[in-house]
Amino acid sequence: MASIFGHSIVAFTITKVLDNNQSRLLILLAIISAILPDLDVITFNFGIPYEHPFGHRGFTHSILFALIWSVLITSVLGRSKKLLWFSVIFLSTLFHGILDAMTSGGRGVGFFIPFDNDRFFFPFREIIVSPLGVDRFFSDWGFQVILSELKYIFLPCFIIFVFITMVKKGANHKK
Ligand SMILES: [Zn+2]
């Protein structure tokens, strides 16, 4: 995985880009959705191997899971803005797998589970994979993770965030 900070900042940026009203609940749910797929690490405790469709980076990282989760959240909480909620939650969940597929380690991401159990990486894999345990995060490895995420996740998100804020301010001025 990328770190939970990397996943969260992407979800935050997606919400900022798509939601003009900046619903706090939606931002919170987007961040939860971006972290949620890694709950699958508990499957290691049940002896489910990495490569299994329900193993780490398996079903919870798939496009189908993002779809089911976003439809569920949208139908329960989306009220009048269903398309917006669906888009934010779907993209926030899916981008978890997309970031993972750009990391330097682990196995690939099962985007197409249950239809295809293959695991995928993108050709670009400069994000250093984050350790699974918190204790190991506070190490030289953790520091390298932070550096790579600053460069390849935080910086692009920050540029998008500044750009979109300026565009929206400009649009408000014209009103
Ligand atoms: Zn993951």
PDB file of C-alpha atoms and ligand atoms in Angstrom:
ATOM      1  CA  MET A   1       0.000   0.000   0.000  1.00  0.00           C
ATOM      2  CA  ALA A   2       0.829   3.607  -0.138  1.00  0.00           C
ATOM      3  CA  SER A   3       0.588   5.064   3.386  1.00  0.00           C
ATOM      4  CA  ILE A   4      -2.803   6.052   4.817  1.00  0.00           C
ATOM      5  CA  PHE A   5      -1.678   9.677   4.437  1.00  0.00           C
ATOM      6  CA  GLY A   6      -1.091   9.201   0.713  1.00  0.00           C
ATOM      7  CA  HIS A   7      -4.471   7.530   0.238  1.00  0.00           C
ATOM      8  CA  SER A   8      -6.263  10.159   2.334  1.00  0.00           C
ATOM      9  CA  ILE A   9      -4.819  13.158   0.529  1.00  0.00           C
ATOM     10  CA  VAL A  10      -5.973  11.782  -2.822  1.00  0.00           C
ATOM     11  CA  ALA A  11      -9.525  11.295  -1.500  1.00  0.00           C
ATOM     12  CA  PHE A  12      -9.474  14.809  -0.057  1.00  0.00           C
ATOM     13  CA  THR A  13      -8.360  16.247  -3.402  1.00  0.00           C
ATOM     14  CA  ILE A  14     -11.017  14.303  -5.339  1.00  0.00           C
ATOM     15  CA  THR A  15     -13.696  15.718  -3.024  1.00  0.00           C
ATOM     16  CA  LYS A  16     -12.350  19.257  -3.370  1.00  0.00           C
ATOM     17  CA  VAL A  17     -12.385  18.993  -7.159  1.00  0.00           C
ATOM     18  CA  LEU A  18     -15.876  17.524  -7.505  1.00  0.00           C
ATOM     19  CA  ASP A  19     -17.882  18.972  -4.610  1.00  0.00           C
ATOM     20  CA  ASN A  20     -18.586  22.702  -4.814  1.00  0.00           C
ATOM     21  CA  ASN A  21     -20.338  22.724  -1.461  1.00  0.00           C
ATOM     22  CA  GLN A  22     -17.507  21.004   0.388  1.00  0.00           C
ATOM     23  CA  SER A  23     -19.641  18.699   2.500  1.00  0.00           C
ATOM     24  CA  ARG A  24     -17.566  17.659   5.541  1.00  0.00           C
ATOM     25  CA  LEU A  25     -19.392  14.362   5.745  1.00  0.00           C
ATOM     26  CA  LEU A  26     -18.508  13.606   2.149  1.00  0.00           C
ATOM     27  CA  ILE A  27     -14.834  14.471   2.710  1.00  0.00           C
ATOM     28  CA  LEU A  28     -14.794  12.175   5.735  1.00  0.00           C
ATOM     29  CA  LEU A  29     -16.472   9.327   3.850  1.00  0.00           C
ATOM     30  CA  ALA A  30     -14.107   9.788   0.908  1.00  0.00           C
ATOM     31  CA  ILE A  31     -11.096   9.455   3.235  1.00  0.00           C
ATOM     32  CA  ILE A  32     -12.611   6.381   4.908  1.00  0.00           C
ATOM     33  CA  SER A  33     -13.264   4.907   1.450  1.00  0.00           C
ATOM     34  CA  ALA A  34      -9.661   5.523   0.448  1.00  0.00           C
ATOM     35  CA  ILE A  35      -8.344   3.625   3.486  1.00  0.00           C
ATOM     36  CA  LEU A  36     -11.015   0.916   3.582  1.00  0.00           C
ATOM     37  CA  PRO A  37      -9.515  -1.468   0.969  1.00  0.00           C
ATOM     38  CA  ASP A  38      -6.519  -2.187   3.218  1.00  0.00           C
ATOM     39  CA  LEU A  39      -8.751  -3.742   5.868  1.00  0.00           C
ATOM     40  CA  ASP A  40      -8.022  -6.836   3.808  1.00  0.00           C
ATOM     41  CA  VAL A  41      -4.682  -7.204   5.638  1.00  0.00           C
ATOM     42  CA  ILE A  42      -6.675  -9.008   8.349  1.00  0.00           C
ATOM     43  CA  THR A  43      -7.060 -11.901   5.906  1.00  0.00           C
ATOM     44  CA  PHE A  44      -3.389 -12.738   6.599  1.00  0.00           C
ATOM     45  CA  ASN A  45      -4.509 -13.657  10.132  1.00  0.00           C
ATOM     46  CA  PHE A  46      -6.941 -16.182   8.687  1.00  0.00           C
ATOM     47  CA  GLY A  47      -4.204 -17.804   6.641  1.00  0.00           C
ATOM     48  CA  ILE A  48      -5.549 -16.468   3.326  1.00  0.00           C
ATOM     49  CA  PRO A  49      -2.538 -16.047   1.043  1.00  0.00           C
ATOM     50  CA  TYR A  50      -1.698 -12.795  -0.723  1.00  0.00           C
ATOM     51  CA  GLU A  51      -2.531 -14.229  -4.159  1.00  0.00           C
ATOM     52  CA  HIS A  52      -6.022 -15.369  -3.139  1.00  0.00           C
ATOM     53  CA  PRO A  53      -8.917 -13.317  -4.600  1.00  0.00           C
ATOM     54  CA  PHE A  54      -9.757 -12.310  -1.011  1.00  0.00           C
ATOM     55  CA  GLY A  55      -6.084 -11.855  -0.052  1.00  0.00           C
ATOM     56  CA  HIS A  56      -4.334  -8.511   0.347  1.00  0.00           C
ATOM     57  CA  ARG A  57      -4.799  -6.234  -2.695  1.00  0.00           C
ATOM     58  CA  GLY A  58      -7.495  -8.610  -3.869  1.00  0.00           C
ATOM     59  CA  PHE A  59     -11.260  -8.093  -3.976  1.00  0.00           C
ATOM     60  CA  THR A  60     -11.355  -4.971  -1.764  1.00  0.00           C
ATOM     61  CA  HIS A  61      -9.018  -3.300  -4.263  1.00  0.00           C
ATOM     62  CA  SER A  62     -11.142  -4.233  -7.285  1.00  0.00           C
ATOM     63  CA  ILE A  63     -13.292  -2.038  -9.498  1.00  0.00           C
ATOM     64  CA  LEU A  64     -16.342  -4.116  -8.533  1.00  0.00           C
ATOM     65  CA  PHE A  65     -15.753  -3.484  -4.822  1.00  0.00           C
ATOM     66  CA  ALA A  66     -15.467   0.288  -5.445  1.00  0.00           C
ATOM     67  CA  LEU A  67     -18.730   0.102  -7.366  1.00  0.00           C
ATOM     68  CA  ILE A  68     -20.626  -1.866  -4.699  1.00  0.00           C
ATOM     69  CA  TRP A  69     -19.304   0.314  -1.858  1.00  0.00           C
ATOM     70  CA  SER A  70     -20.104   3.593  -3.611  1.00  0.00           C
ATOM     71  CA  VAL A  71     -23.618   2.488  -4.603  1.00  0.00           C
ATOM     72  CA  LEU A  72     -24.229   1.389  -0.992  1.00  0.00           C
ATOM     73  CA  ILE A  73     -23.015   4.650   0.570  1.00  0.00           C
ATOM     74  CA  THR A  74     -24.788   6.769  -2.039  1.00  0.00           C
ATOM     75  CA  SER A  75     -28.111   5.029  -1.610  1.00  0.00           C
ATOM     76  CA  VAL A  76     -27.974   5.331   2.182  1.00  0.00           C
ATOM     77  CA  LEU A  77     -26.561   8.862   2.532  1.00  0.00           C
ATOM     78  CA  GLY A  78     -26.475  10.501  -0.889  1.00  0.00           C
ATOM     79  CA  ARG A  79     -29.905  12.180  -0.712  1.00  0.00           C
ATOM     80  CA  SER A  80     -30.364  14.662  -3.561  1.00  0.00           C
ATOM     81  CA  LYS A  81     -26.763  14.612  -4.763  1.00  0.00           C
ATOM     82  CA  LYS A  82     -26.473  10.982  -5.692  1.00  0.00           C
ATOM     83  CA  LEU A  83     -24.310  11.432  -8.790  1.00  0.00           C
ATOM     84  CA  LEU A  84     -21.821  13.614  -6.909  1.00  0.00           C
ATOM     85  CA  TRP A  85     -21.657  11.234  -3.950  1.00  0.00           C
ATOM     86  CA  PHE A  86     -21.320   8.223  -6.167  1.00  0.00           C
ATOM     87  CA  SER A  87     -18.499   9.837  -8.169  1.00  0.00           C
ATOM     88  CA  VAL A  88     -16.545  10.967  -5.092  1.00  0.00           C
ATOM     89  CA  ILE A  89     -16.866   7.669  -3.207  1.00  0.00           C
ATOM     90  CA  PHE A  90     -16.227   5.529  -6.271  1.00  0.00           C
ATOM     91  CA  LEU A  91     -13.110   7.436  -7.327  1.00  0.00           C
ATOM     92  CA  SER A  92     -11.758   7.674  -3.765  1.00  0.00           C
ATOM     93  CA  THR A  93     -12.097   3.913  -3.318  1.00  0.00           C
ATOM     94  CA  LEU A  94     -10.750   3.057  -6.760  1.00  0.00           C
ATOM     95  CA  PHE A  95      -7.760   5.393  -6.417  1.00  0.00           C
ATOM     96  CA  HIS A  96      -6.579   3.291  -3.493  1.00  0.00           C
ATOM     97  CA  GLY A  97      -5.873   0.432  -5.900  1.00  0.00           C
ATOM     98  CA  ILE A  98      -4.474   2.822  -8.502  1.00  0.00           C
ATOM     99  CA  LEU A  99      -1.920   4.178  -5.993  1.00  0.00           C
ATOM    100  CA  ASP A 100      -1.066   0.654  -4.849  1.00  0.00           C
ATOM    101  CA  ALA A 101      -0.438  -0.321  -8.474  1.00  0.00           C
ATOM    102  CA  MET A 102       2.189   2.434  -8.613  1.00  0.00           C
ATOM    103  CA  THR A 103       4.108   1.207  -5.561  1.00  0.00           C
ATOM    104  CA  SER A 104       7.481  -0.483  -5.621  1.00  0.00           C
ATOM    105  CA  GLY A 105       6.585  -3.603  -3.654  1.00  0.00           C
ATOM    106  CA  GLY A 106       4.086  -6.291  -2.765  1.00  0.00           C
ATOM    107  CA  ARG A 107       2.052  -8.111  -5.370  1.00  0.00           C
ATOM    108  CA  GLY A 108      -0.060  -6.361  -7.952  1.00  0.00           C
ATOM    109  CA  VAL A 109      -3.626  -5.164  -7.563  1.00  0.00           C
ATOM    110  CA  GLY A 110      -6.602  -7.363  -8.466  1.00  0.00           C
ATOM    111  CA  PHE A 111      -8.597  -4.711 -10.295  1.00  0.00           C
ATOM    112  CA  PHE A 112     -10.762  -7.221 -12.175  1.00  0.00           C
ATOM    113  CA  ILE A 113     -11.521  -9.722  -9.395  1.00  0.00           C
ATOM    114  CA  PRO A 114     -13.792 -11.776  -9.433  1.00  0.00           C
ATOM    115  CA  PHE A 115     -13.747 -11.896 -13.254  1.00  0.00           C
ATOM    116  CA  ASP A 116      -9.985 -12.148 -13.566  1.00  0.00           C
ATOM    117  CA  ASN A 117      -7.712 -13.026 -10.644  1.00  0.00           C
ATOM    118  CA  ASP A 118      -4.556 -11.575 -12.209  1.00  0.00           C
ATOM    119  CA  ARG A 119      -2.735  -8.852 -10.288  1.00  0.00           C
ATOM    120  CA  PHE A 120      -1.585  -5.665 -11.984  1.00  0.00           C
ATOM    121  CA  PHE A 121       1.001  -2.935 -11.621  1.00  0.00           C
ATOM    122  CA  PHE A 122       1.322   0.191 -13.737  1.00  0.00           C
ATOM    123  CA  PRO A 123       4.595   0.754 -15.602  1.00  0.00           C
ATOM    124  CA  PHE A 124       5.185   3.724 -13.254  1.00  0.00           C
ATOM    125  CA  ARG A 125       6.142   2.333  -9.817  1.00  0.00           C
ATOM    126  CA  GLU A 126       8.051   5.122  -8.092  1.00  0.00           C
ATOM    127  CA  ILE A 127       5.918   5.254  -4.912  1.00  0.00           C
ATOM    128  CA  ILE A 128       7.842   3.316  -2.300  1.00  0.00           C
ATOM    129  CA  VAL A 129       5.613   0.687  -0.749  1.00  0.00           C
ATOM    130  CA  SER A 130       4.582   1.457   2.821  1.00  0.00           C
ATOM    131  CA  PRO A 131       5.318  -1.034   5.627  1.00  0.00           C
ATOM    132  CA  LEU A 132       2.228  -2.807   6.940  1.00  0.00           C
ATOM    133  CA  GLY A 133       2.989  -2.263  10.643  1.00  0.00           C
ATOM    134  CA  VAL A 134       3.011   1.116  12.421  1.00  0.00           C
ATOM    135  CA  ASP A 135       6.262   0.336  14.250  1.00  0.00           C
ATOM    136  CA  ARG A 136       8.056  -0.308  11.000  1.00  0.00           C
ATOM    137  CA  PHE A 137       6.751   2.957   9.573  1.00  0.00           C
ATOM    138  CA  PHE A 138       8.972   4.937  11.968  1.00  0.00           C
ATOM    139  CA  SER A 139      12.184   3.822  10.338  1.00  0.00           C
ATOM    140  CA  ASP A 140      14.430   4.696   7.430  1.00  0.00           C
ATOM    141  CA  TRP A 141      11.980   2.802   5.242  1.00  0.00           C
ATOM    142  CA  GLY A 142       9.107   4.968   6.511  1.00  0.00           C
ATOM    143  CA  PHE A 143      11.139   8.079   5.772  1.00  0.00           C
ATOM    144  CA  GLN A 144      11.748   6.946   2.187  1.00  0.00           C
ATOM    145  CA  VAL A 145       8.004   6.297   1.844  1.00  0.00           C
ATOM    146  CA  ILE A 146       7.219   9.827   2.997  1.00  0.00           C
ATOM    147  CA  LEU A 147       9.730  11.333   0.568  1.00  0.00           C
ATOM    148  CA  SER A 148       8.381   9.400  -2.408  1.00  0.00           C
ATOM    149  CA  GLU A 149       4.774  10.218  -1.491  1.00  0.00           C
ATOM    150  CA  LEU A 150       5.586  13.903  -1.085  1.00  0.00           C
ATOM    151  CA  LYS A 151       6.926  13.893  -4.608  1.00  0.00           C
ATOM    152  CA  TYR A 152       4.422  11.693  -6.395  1.00  0.00           C
ATOM    153  CA  ILE A 153       1.206  12.109  -4.381  1.00  0.00           C
ATOM    154  CA  PHE A 154       1.223  15.246  -2.198  1.00  0.00           C
ATOM    155  CA  LEU A 155       2.825  17.579  -4.740  1.00  0.00           C
ATOM    156  CA  PRO A 156       0.489  16.716  -7.663  1.00  0.00           C
ATOM    157  CA  CYS A 157      -2.517  16.856  -5.290  1.00  0.00           C
ATOM    158  CA  PHE A 158      -1.378  20.211  -3.934  1.00  0.00           C
ATOM    159  CA  ILE A 159      -1.009  21.665  -7.442  1.00  0.00           C
ATOM    160  CA  ILE A 160      -4.488  20.391  -8.380  1.00  0.00           C
ATOM    161  CA  PHE A 161      -5.875  21.750  -5.103  1.00  0.00           C
ATOM    162  CA  VAL A 162      -4.408  25.260  -5.677  1.00  0.00           C
ATOM    163  CA  PHE A 163      -5.510  25.254  -9.305  1.00  0.00           C
ATOM    164  CA  ILE A 164      -9.074  24.193  -8.524  1.00  0.00           C
ATOM    165  CA  THR A 165      -9.353  26.672  -5.646  1.00  0.00           C
ATOM    166  CA  MET A 166      -8.301  29.504  -7.965  1.00  0.00           C
ATOM    167  CA  VAL A 167     -10.697  28.388 -10.698  1.00  0.00           C
ATOM    168  CA  LYS A 168     -13.603  28.187  -8.241  1.00  0.00           C
ATOM    169  CA  LYS A 169     -12.762  31.601  -6.752  1.00  0.00           C
ATOM    170  CA  GLY A 170     -12.685  33.059 -10.259  1.00  0.00           C
ATOM    171  CA  ALA A 171     -16.059  31.511 -11.015  1.00  0.00           C
ATOM    172  CA  ASN A 172     -17.518  32.956  -7.797  1.00  0.00           C
ATOM    173  CA  HIS A 173     -16.247  36.432  -8.726  1.00  0.00           C
ATOM    174  CA  LYS A 174     -18.101  36.342 -12.005  1.00  0.00           C
ATOM    175  CA  LYS A 175     -21.421  35.567 -10.303  1.00  0.00           C
TER     176      LYS A 175
HETATM  177 ZN    ZN B   1      -3.963  -1.350  -0.521  1.00  0.00          ZN
END
